[in-house]
JSON list of C-alpha atoms and ligand atoms in Angstrom, two decimals:
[
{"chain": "Y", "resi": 1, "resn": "UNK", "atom": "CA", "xyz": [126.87, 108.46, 108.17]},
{"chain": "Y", "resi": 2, "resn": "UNK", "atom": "CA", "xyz": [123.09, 108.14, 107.58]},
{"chain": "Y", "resi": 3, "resn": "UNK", "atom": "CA", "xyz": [121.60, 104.94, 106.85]},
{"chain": "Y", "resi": 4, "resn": "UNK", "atom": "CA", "xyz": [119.32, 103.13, 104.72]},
{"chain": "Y", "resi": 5, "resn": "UNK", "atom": "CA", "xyz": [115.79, 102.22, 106.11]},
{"chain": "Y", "resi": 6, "resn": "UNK", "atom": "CA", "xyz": [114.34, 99.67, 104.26]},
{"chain": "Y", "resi": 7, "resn": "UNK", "atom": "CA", "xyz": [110.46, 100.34, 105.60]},
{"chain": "Y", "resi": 8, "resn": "UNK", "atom": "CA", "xyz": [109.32, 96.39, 104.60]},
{"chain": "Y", "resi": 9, "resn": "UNK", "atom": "CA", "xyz": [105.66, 96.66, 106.80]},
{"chain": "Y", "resi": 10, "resn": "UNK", "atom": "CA", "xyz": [103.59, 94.19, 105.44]},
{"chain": "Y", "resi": 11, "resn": "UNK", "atom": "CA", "xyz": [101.10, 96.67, 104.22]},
{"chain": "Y", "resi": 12, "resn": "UNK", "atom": "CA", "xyz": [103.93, 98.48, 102.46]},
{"chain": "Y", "resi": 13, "resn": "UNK", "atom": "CA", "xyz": [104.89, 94.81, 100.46]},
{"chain": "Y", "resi": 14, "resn": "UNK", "atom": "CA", "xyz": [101.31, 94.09, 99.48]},
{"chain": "Y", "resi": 15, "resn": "UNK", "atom": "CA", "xyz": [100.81, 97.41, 98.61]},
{"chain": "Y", "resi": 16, "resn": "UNK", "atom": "CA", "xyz": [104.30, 97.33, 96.19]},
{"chain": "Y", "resi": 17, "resn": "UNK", "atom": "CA", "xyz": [103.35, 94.01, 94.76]},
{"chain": "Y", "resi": 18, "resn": "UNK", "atom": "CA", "xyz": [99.50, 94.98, 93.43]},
{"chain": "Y", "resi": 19, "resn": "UNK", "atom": "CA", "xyz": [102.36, 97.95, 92.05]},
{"chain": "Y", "resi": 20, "resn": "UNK", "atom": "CA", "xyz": [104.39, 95.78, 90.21]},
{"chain": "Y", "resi": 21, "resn": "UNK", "atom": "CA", "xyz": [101.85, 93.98, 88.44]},
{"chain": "Y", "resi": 22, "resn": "UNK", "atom": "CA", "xyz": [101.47, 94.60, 84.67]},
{"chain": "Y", "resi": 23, "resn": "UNK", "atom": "CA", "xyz": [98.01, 94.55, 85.05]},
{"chain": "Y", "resi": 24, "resn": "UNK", "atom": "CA", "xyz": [97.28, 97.05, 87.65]},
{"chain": "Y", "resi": 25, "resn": "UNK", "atom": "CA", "xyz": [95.68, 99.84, 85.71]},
{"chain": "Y", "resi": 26, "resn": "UNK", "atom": "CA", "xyz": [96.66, 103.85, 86.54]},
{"chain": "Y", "resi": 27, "resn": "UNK", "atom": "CA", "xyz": [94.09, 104.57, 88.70]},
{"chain": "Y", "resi": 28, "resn": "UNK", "atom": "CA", "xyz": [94.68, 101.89, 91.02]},
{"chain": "Y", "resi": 29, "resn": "UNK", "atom": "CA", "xyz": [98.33, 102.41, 90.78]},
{"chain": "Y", "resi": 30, "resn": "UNK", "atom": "CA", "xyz": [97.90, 106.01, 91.51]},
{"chain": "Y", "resi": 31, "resn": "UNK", "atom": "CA", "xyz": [96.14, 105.18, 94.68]},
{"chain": "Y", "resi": 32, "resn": "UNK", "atom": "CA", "xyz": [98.60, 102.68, 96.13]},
{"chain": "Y", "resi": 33, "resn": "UNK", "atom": "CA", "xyz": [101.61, 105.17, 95.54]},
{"chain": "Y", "resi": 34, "resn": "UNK", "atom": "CA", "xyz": [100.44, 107.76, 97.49]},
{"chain": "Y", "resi": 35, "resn": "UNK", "atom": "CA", "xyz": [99.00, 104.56, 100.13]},
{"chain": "Y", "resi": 36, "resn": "UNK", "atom": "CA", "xyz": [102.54, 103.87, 99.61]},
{"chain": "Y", "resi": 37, "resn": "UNK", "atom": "CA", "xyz": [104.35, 107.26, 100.30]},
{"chain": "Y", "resi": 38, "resn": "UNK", "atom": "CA", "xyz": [101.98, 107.70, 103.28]},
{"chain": "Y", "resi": 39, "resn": "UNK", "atom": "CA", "xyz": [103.34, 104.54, 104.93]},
{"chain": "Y", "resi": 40, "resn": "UNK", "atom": "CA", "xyz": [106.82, 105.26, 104.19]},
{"chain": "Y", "resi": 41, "resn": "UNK", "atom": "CA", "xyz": [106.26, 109.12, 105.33]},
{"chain": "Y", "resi": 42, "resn": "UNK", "atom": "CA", "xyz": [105.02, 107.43, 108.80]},
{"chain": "Y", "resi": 43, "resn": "UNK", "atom": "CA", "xyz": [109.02, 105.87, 109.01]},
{"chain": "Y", "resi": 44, "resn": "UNK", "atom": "CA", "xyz": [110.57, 108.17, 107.62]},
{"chain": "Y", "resi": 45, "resn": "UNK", "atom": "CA", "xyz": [109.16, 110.66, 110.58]},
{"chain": "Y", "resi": 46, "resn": "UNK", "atom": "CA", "xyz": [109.75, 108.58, 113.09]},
{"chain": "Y", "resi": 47, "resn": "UNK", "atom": "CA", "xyz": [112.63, 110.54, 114.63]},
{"chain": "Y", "resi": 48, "resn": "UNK", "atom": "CA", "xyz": [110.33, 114.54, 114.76]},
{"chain": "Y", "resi": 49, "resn": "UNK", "atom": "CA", "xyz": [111.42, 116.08, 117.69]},
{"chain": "Y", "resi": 50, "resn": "UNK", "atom": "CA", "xyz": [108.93, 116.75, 120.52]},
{"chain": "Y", "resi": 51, "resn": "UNK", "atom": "CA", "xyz": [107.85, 119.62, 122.87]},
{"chain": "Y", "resi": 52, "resn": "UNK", "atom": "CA", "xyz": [105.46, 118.88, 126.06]},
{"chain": "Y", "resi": 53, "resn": "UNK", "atom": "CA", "xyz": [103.12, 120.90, 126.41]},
{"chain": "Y", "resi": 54, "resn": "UNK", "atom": "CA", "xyz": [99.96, 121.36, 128.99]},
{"chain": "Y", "resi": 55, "resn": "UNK", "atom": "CA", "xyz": [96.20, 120.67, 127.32]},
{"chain": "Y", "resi": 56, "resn": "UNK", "atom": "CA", "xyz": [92.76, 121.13, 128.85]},
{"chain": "Y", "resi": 57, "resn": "UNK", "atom": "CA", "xyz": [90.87, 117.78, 127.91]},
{"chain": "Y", "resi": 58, "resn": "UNK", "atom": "CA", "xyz": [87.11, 118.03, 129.06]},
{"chain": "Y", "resi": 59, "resn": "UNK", "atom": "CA", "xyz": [88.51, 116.65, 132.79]},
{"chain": "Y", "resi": 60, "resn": "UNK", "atom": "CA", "xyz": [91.88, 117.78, 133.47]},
{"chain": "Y", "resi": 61, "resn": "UNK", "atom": "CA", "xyz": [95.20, 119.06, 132.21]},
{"chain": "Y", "resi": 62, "resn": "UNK", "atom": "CA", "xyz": [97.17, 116.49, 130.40]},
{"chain": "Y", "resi": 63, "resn": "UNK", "atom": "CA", "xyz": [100.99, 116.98, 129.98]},
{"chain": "Y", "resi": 64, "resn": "UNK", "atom": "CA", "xyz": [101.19, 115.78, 126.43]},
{"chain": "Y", "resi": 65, "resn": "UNK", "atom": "CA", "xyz": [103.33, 115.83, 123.41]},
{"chain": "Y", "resi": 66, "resn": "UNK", "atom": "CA", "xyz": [103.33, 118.01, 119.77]},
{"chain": "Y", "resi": 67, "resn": "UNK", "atom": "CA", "xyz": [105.88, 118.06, 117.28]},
{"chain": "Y", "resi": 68, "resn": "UNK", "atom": "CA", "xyz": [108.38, 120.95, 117.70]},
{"chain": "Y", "resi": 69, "resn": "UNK", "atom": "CA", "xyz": [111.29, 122.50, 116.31]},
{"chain": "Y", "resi": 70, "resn": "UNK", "atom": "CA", "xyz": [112.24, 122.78, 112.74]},
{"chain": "Y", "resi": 71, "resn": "UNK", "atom": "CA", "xyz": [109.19, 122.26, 110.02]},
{"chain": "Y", "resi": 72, "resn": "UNK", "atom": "CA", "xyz": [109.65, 119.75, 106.99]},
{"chain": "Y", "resi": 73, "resn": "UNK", "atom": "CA", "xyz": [109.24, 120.87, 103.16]},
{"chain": "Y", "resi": 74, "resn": "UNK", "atom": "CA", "xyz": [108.57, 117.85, 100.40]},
{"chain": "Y", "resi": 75, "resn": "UNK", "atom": "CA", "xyz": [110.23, 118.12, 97.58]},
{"chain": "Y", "resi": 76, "resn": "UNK", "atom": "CA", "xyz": [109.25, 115.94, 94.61]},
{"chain": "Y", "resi": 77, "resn": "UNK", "atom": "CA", "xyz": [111.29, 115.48, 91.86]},
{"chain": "Y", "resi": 78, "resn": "UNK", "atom": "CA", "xyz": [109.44, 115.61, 88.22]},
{"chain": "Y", "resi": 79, "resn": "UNK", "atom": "CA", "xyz": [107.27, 114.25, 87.16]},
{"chain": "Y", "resi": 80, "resn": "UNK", "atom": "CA", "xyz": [106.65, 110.36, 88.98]},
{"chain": "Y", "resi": 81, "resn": "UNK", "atom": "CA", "xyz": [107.62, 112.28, 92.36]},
{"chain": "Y", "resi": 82, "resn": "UNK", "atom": "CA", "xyz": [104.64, 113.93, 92.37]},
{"chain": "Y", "resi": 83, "resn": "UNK", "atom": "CA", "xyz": [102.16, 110.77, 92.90]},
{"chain": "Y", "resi": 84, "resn": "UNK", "atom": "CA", "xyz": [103.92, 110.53, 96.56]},
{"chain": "Y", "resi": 85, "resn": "UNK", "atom": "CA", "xyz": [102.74, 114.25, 97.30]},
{"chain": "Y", "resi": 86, "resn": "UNK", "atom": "CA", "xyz": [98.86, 113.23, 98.22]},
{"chain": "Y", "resi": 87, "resn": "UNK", "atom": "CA", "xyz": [100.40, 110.66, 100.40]},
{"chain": "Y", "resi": 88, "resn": "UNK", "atom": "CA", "xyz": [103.20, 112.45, 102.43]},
{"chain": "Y", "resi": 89, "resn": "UNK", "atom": "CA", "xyz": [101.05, 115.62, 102.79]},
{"chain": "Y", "resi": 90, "resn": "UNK", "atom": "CA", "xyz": [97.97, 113.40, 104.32]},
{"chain": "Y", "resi": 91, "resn": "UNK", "atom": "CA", "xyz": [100.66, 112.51, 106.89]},
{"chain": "Y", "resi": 92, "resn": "UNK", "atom": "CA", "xyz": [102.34, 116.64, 107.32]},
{"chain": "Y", "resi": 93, "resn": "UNK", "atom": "CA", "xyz": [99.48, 119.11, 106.50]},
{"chain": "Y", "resi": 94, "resn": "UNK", "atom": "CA", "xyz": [101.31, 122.18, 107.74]},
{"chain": "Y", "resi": 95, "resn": "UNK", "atom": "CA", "xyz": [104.61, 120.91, 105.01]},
{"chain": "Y", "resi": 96, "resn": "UNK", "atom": "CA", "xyz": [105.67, 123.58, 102.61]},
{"chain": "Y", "resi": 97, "resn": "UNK", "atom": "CA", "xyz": [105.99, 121.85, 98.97]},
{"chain": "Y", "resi": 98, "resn": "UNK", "atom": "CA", "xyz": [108.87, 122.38, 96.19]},
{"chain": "Y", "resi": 99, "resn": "UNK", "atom": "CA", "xyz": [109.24, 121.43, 93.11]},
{"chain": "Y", "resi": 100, "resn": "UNK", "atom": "CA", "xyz": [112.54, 120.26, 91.49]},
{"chain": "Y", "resi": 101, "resn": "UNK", "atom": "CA", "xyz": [112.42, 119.19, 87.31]},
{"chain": "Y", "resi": 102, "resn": "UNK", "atom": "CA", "xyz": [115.18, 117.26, 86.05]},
{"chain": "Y", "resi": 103, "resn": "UNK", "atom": "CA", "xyz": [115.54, 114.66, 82.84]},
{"chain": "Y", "resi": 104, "resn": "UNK", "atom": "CA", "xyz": [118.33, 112.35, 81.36]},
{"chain": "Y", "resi": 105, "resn": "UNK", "atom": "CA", "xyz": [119.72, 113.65, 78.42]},
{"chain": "Y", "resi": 106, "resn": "UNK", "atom": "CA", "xyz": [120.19, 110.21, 76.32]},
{"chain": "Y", "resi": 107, "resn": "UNK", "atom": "CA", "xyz": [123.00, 111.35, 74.72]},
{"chain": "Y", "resi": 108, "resn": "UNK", "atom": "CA", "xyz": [125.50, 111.79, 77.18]},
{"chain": "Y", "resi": 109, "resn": "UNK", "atom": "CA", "xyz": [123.70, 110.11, 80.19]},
{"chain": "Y", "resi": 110, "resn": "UNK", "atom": "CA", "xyz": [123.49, 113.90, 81.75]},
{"chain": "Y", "resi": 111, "resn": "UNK", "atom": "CA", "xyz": [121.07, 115.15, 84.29]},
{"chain": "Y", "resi": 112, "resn": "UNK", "atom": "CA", "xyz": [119.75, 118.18, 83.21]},
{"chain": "Y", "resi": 113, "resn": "UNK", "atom": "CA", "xyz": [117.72, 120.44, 85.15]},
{"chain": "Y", "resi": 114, "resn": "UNK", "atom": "CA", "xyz": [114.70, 122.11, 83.68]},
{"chain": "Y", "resi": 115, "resn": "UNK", "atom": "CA", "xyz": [112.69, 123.60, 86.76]},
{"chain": "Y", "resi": 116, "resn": "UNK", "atom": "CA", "xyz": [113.64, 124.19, 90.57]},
{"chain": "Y", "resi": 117, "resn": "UNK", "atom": "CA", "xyz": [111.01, 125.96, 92.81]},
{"chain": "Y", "resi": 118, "resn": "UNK", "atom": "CA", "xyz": [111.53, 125.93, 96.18]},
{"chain": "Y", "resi": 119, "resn": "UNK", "atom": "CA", "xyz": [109.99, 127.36, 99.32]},
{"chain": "Y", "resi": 120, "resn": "UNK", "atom": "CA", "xyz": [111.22, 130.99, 99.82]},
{"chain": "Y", "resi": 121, "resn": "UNK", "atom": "CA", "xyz": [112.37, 129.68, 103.25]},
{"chain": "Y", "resi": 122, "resn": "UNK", "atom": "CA", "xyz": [113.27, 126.33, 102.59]},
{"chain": "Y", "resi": 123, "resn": "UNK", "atom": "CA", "xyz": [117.01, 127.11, 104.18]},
{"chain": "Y", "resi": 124, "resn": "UNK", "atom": "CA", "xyz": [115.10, 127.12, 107.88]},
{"chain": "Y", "resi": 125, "resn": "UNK", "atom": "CA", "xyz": [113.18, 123.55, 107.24]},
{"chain": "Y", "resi": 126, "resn": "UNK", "atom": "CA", "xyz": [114.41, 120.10, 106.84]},
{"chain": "Y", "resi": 127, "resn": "UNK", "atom": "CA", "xyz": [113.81, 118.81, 104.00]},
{"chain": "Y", "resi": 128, "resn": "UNK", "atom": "CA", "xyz": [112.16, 115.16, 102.61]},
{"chain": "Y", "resi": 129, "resn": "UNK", "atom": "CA", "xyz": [112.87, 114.49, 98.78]},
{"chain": "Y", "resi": 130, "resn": "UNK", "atom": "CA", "xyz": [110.30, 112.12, 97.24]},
{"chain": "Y", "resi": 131, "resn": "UNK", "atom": "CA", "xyz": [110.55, 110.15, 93.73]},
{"chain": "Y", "resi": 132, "resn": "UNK", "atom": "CA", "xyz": [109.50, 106.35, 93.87]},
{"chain": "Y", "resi": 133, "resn": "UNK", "atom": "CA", "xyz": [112.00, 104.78, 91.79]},
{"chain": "Y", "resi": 134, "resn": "UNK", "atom": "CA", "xyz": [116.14, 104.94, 92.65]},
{"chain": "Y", "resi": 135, "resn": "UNK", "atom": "CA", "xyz": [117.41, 103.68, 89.54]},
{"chain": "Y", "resi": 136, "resn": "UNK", "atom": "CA", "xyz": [121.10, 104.61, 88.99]},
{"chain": "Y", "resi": 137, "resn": "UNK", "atom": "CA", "xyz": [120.74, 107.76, 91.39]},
{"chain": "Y", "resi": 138, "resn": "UNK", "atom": "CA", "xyz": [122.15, 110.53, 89.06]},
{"chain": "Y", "resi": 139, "resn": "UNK", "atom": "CA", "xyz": [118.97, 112.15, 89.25]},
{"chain": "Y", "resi": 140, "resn": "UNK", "atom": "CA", "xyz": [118.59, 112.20, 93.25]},
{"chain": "Y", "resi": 141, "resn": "UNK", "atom": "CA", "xyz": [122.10, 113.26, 93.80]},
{"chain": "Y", "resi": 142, "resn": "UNK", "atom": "CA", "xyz": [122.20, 116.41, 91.62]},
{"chain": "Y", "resi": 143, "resn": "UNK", "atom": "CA", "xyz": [118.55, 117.05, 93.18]},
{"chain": "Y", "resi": 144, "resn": "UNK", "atom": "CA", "xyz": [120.42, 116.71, 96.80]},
{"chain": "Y", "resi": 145, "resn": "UNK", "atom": "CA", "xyz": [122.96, 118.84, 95.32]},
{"chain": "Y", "resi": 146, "resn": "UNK", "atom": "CA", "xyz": [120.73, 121.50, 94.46]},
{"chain": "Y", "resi": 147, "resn": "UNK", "atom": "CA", "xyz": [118.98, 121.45, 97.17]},
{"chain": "Y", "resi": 148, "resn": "UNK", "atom": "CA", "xyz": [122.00, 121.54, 99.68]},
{"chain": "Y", "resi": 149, "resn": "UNK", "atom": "CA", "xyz": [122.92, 124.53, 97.35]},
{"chain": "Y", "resi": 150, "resn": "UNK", "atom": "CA", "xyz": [120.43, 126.51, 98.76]},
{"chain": "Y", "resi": 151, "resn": "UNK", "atom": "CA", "xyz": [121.25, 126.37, 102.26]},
{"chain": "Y", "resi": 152, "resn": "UNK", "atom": "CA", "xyz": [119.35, 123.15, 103.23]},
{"chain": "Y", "resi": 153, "resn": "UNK", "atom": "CA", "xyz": [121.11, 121.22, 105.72]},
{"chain": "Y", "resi": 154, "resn": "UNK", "atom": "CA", "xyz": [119.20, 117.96, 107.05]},
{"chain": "Y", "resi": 155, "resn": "UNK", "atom": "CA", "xyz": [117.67, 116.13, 103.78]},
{"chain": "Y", "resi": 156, "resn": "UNK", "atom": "CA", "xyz": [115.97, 112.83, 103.80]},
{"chain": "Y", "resi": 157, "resn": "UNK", "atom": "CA", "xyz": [115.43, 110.85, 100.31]},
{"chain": "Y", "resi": 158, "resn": "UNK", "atom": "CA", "xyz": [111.77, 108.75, 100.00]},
{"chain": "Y", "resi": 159, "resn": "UNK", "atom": "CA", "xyz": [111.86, 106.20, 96.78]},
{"chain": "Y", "resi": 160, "resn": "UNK", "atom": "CA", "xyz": [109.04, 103.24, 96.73]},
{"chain": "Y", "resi": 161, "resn": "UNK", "atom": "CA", "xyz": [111.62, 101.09, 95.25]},
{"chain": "Y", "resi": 162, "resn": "UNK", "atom": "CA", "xyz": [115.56, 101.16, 94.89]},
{"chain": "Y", "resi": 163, "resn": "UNK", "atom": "CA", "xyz": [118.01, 99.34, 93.05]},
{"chain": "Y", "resi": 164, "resn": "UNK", "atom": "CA", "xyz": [121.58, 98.32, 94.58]},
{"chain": "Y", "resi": 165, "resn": "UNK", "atom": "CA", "xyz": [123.22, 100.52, 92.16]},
{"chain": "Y", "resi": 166, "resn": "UNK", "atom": "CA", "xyz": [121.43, 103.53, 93.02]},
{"chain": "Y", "resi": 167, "resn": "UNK", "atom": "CA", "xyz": [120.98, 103.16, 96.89]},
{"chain": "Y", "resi": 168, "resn": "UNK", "atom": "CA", "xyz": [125.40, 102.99, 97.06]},
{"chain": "Y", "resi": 169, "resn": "UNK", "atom": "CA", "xyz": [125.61, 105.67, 94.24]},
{"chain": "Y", "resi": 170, "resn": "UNK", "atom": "CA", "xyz": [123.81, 108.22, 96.32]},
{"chain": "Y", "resi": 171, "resn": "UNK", "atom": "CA", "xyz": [125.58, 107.05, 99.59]},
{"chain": "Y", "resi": 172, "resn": "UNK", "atom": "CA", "xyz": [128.78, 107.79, 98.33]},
{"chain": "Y", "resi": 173, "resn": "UNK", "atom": "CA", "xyz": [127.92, 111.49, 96.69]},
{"chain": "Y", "resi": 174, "resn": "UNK", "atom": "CA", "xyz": [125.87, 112.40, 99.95]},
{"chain": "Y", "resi": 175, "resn": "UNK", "atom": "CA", "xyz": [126.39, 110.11, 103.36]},
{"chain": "Y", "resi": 176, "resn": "UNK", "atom": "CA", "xyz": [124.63, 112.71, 105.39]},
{"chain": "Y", "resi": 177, "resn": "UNK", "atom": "CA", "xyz": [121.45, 112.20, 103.51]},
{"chain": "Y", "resi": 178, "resn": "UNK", "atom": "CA", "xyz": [119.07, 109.47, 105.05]},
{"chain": "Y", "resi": 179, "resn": "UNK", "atom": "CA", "xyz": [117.32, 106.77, 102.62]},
{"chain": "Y", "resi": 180, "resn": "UNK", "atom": "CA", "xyz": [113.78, 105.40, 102.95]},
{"chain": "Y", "resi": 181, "resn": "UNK", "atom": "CA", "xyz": [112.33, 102.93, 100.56]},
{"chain": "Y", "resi": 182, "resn": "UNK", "atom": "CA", "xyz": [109.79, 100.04, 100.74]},
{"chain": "Y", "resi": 183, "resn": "UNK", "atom": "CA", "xyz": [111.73, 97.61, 98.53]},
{"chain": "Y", "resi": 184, "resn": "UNK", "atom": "CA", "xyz": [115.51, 97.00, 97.09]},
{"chain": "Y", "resi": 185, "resn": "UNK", "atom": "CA", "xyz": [115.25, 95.21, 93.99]},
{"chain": "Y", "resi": 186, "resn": "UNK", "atom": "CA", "xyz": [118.04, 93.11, 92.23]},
{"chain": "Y", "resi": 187, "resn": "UNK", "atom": "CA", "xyz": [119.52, 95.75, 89.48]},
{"chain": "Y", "resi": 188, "resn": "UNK", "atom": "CA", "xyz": [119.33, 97.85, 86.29]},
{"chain": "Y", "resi": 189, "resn": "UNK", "atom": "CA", "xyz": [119.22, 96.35, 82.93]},
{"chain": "Y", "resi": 190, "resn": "UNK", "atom": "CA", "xyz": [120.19, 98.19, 79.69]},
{"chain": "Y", "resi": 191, "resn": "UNK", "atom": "CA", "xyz": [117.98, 101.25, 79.76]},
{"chain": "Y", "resi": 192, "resn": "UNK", "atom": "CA", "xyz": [118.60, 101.36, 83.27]},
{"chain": "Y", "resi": 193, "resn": "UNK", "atom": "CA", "xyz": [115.00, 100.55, 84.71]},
{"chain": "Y", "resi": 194, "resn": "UNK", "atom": "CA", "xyz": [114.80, 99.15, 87.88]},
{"chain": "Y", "resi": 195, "resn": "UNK", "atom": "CA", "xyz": [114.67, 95.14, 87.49]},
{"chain": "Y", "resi": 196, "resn": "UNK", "atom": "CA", "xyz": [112.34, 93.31, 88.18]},
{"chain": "Y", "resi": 197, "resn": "UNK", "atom": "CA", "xyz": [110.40, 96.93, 88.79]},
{"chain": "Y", "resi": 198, "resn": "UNK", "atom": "CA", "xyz": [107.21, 98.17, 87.83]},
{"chain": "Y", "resi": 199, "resn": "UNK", "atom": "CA", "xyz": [107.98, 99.37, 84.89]},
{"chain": "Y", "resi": 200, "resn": "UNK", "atom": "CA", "xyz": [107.70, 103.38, 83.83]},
{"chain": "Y", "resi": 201, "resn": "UNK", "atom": "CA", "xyz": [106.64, 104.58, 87.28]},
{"chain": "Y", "resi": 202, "resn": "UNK", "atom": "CA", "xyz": [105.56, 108.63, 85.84]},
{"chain": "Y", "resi": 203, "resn": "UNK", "atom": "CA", "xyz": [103.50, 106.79, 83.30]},
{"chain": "Y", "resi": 204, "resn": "UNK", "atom": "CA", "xyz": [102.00, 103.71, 84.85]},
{"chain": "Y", "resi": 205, "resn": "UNK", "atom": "CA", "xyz": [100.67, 107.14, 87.31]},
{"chain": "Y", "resi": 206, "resn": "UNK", "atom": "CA", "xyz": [99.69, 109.66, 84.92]},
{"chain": "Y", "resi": 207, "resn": "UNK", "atom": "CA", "xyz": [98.45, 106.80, 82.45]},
{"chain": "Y", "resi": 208, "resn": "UNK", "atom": "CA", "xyz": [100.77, 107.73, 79.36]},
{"chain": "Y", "resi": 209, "resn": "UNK", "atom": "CA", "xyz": [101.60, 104.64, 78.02]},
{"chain": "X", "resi": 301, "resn": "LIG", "atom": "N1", "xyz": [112.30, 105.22, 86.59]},
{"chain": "X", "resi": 301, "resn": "LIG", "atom": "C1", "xyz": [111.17, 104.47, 86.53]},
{"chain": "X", "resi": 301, "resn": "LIG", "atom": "O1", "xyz": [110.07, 104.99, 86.48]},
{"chain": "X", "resi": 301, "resn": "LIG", "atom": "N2", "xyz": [111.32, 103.14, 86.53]},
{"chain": "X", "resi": 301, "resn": "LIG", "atom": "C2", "xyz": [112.50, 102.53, 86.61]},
{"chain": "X", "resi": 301, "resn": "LIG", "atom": "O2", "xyz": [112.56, 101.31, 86.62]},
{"chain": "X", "resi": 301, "resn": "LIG", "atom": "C3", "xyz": [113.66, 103.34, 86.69]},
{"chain": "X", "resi": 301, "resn": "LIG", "atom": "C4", "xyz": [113.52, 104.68, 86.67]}
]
């Protein structure tokens, strides 16, 4: 079974706590989640496989290291996922990016899926998942689900902050997938936002509210 990897650097807990405050306005906040993502991005890489290879510096060959074997796609879900993308792609350059829309249909508590773009070969590349919050994990298990559904078969999952509730939720629907997030907060409360949070995460970035 995969694991959680709770990635509490210091910089990552300052960082999340400037987040959290009501006062931080959206330009700032944009900046520290993609700060953010690129610090959990750095953990969440940790394990890229290596090839050694021979370079020429200016004085000599130097058996050295570069990353080998499969290539990574990000894969934000819509619309807070995106403020991670600047962040993670600092880190991968060469990543392919998809795209993966979903919303919560009050109603009946369903996920439903409005957009799903993904790279053409996404089936060949693993695969990191980013959205900041893990709330009650609906939402990040039929994105796995989807994804998995199109031939993907090493996923990772990136949130900024995850609630108990959502972190065993997705364990149970997918133990294969690997979990990286900066904090785990205390719970839901009755519109299911992460407690104590930062509130709206997609509008506290694009500045909606
Ligand atoms: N989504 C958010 O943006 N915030 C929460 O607290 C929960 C879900």
């Amino acid at each position: 079974m995969a694991g959680l990897h709770l990635t509490d650097h210091p910089l990552i807990q300052h960082k999340i706590s400037l987040m959290r405050d009501k006062n931080t306005g959206a330009k700032e906040f944009r900046e520290l989640v993609s700060e953010t993502a690129m610090l959990i991005c750095y953990e969440a890489t940790r394990d890229l496989p290596l090839k050694e290879v021979e370079i020429a510096t200016p004085l000599a060959v130097a058996k050295t290291k570069i990353i080998s074997g499969r290539k990574l796609a990000f894969v934000p879900i819509l619309r807070a996922g995106l403020g991670m993308i600047d962040g993670v792609t600092n880190m991968v350059p060469a990543a392919k990016i998809g795209h993966i829309g979903m919303f919560r249909d009050d109603e009946n508590c369903n996920v439903i899926k409005y957009y799903c773009k993904l790279p053409e070969d996404v089936a060949e590349r693993d695969v990191i998942v980013v959205d900041p919050m893990l709330a009650t994990g609906n939402t990040a298990v039929d994105a796995i689900s989807e994804i998995k559904a199109a031939g993907v078969k090493n996923i990772k999952f990136m949130f900024i902050i995850a609630s108990p509730q959502g972190i065993e939720r997705l364990q149970s629907a997918h133990p294969d997938v690997d979990i990286y997030c900066g904090a785990k907060d205390d719970g839901l409360d009755e519109n299911n936002y992460i407690i104590p949070g930062l509130g709206d995460a997609g509008d506290r970035i694009f500045g909606t509210k």
